[in-house]
C-alpha angles and dihedrals in degrees: 000000000000130000094264093053092047089049092053092045094053095034090232130124119262089241092055091050092049091048092048092051091048097049102250109175094223090069111087119242093240091054092044092054091047091053094045092049092049092047091052093044095051098035096244115175115182117237106240095223093047091047091052091052094046098044105021088237135113094217090229139103121209146211130192103228115210112230135172143098093294096046120090122197101251115221087216088064093052091053091045091050091051090058091048092049094051092055094040088059091058091050095043090238125143125224118226125195121199110193116213137155112246093252090058100044093110091055090051093053091047090051091051091050093048095048095042086217093150135032095220143348137223123222122214139176090044112210125218093253101030114203098175094073094065091041097056090043090053090050092048095238115150109234147175125202123225098211128000134261126231088232120058093024098174143027100066138076119258146159117216141154123239095261093166094050092046095055093039088059092044093050091044090056091054091047092049088053089058100260110150099170115059134180124201119199096194136179123260107304091212082082121072098230090063092049090051091050092050090049089054093053092047091048091054091048092049090051089055093048095249122140120236087245087073088068123079104205125189126180123203144131109293107251138118096259094054091046091053094044095049094044091051090050091050099046113018098083099015123123107248088224093060106025121104117278095192127049129194117198125195096211144024088234093057087047092058088063094041093054090046089055092048090052092051091049093048093242117154124220118251099355094067100018136007121216136195121187137185112253123199093190096254112186090215098045115043126177090226090060094068118097086251111033108243128239105230146183100231131212129147113236090187090059088048090054092053092048093048090053092047094050096043091053088050091050091051092049094046096247090117110044105155125077094258113193108201119190120183121211116237122226122226110219113195116210136155100294093081126068141141118308111267094255091047090050092056090052091050091052093052095052098082091053091045090051091051090055 
């Protein structure tokens, strides 16, 4: 069935049908549901060119995909994109990727604006001093940020998780278990999420009266090789009396390398070292699948992808007009990879004998 036939069947104009399918706020909800139901029943799929002419929209949301020799395809992005795609399917919206090296990002956004190939874009991997926000505003492209920059901090719509709160709670757990020497294998602190996470750890240490010097902090891209390399540097030649007893990891992928290093060094989790990692609920990499189930700060990046798509479509259609700043809480899931600090464990083991005396 084509648009003209659907229009005749429903006795509605073709413009009204197009606007109903594309979420325009001026179409009443009763009419929208009637159109959606008829479109599903009769297998109507809007022609992209006709839709663009009728609505002035491309029916697509876009993303400038960083490429180049120094850019790895992040598994977090694949999971995020899956969530976006699932929701885009329900809204009959296409996803458009524009590959560009970082030094040519501005050119890519200008090309998108000139071609009107997408109705809006989402920005991810927010940097500390984020230049893309002012650029897409200047170009008049509707946008939504996944994450938030340090500068500017306000005045734009975003969806983020509470990175600072998550790592504050994780560090606090280790401190409550008696760990006095912590290591944090963080993400790249050129990106705001890693700065927020570091701030959370430092805040927890300050609350426990520990100096920042008690934390060994390392910043790197979140992958298995960096996790392994940094863990080996921290523990291979370190004196057991002074090395960290608690480790925070910014990613499950870094943790793969960290655990590999611990295994090679003969270190037991949590007897010799406790570890907490950030878990994005990957179906192919679960914290329970490790030899010692991992304590995690948990947040679904797939759910974030679906929510980003939902909100960006609403921004494009005018349903969401204000600069809504949405921050999701992060859950701390305690499993077997965390336990009392080694010194605290020895004290606990002596107590029954002391009590018997």
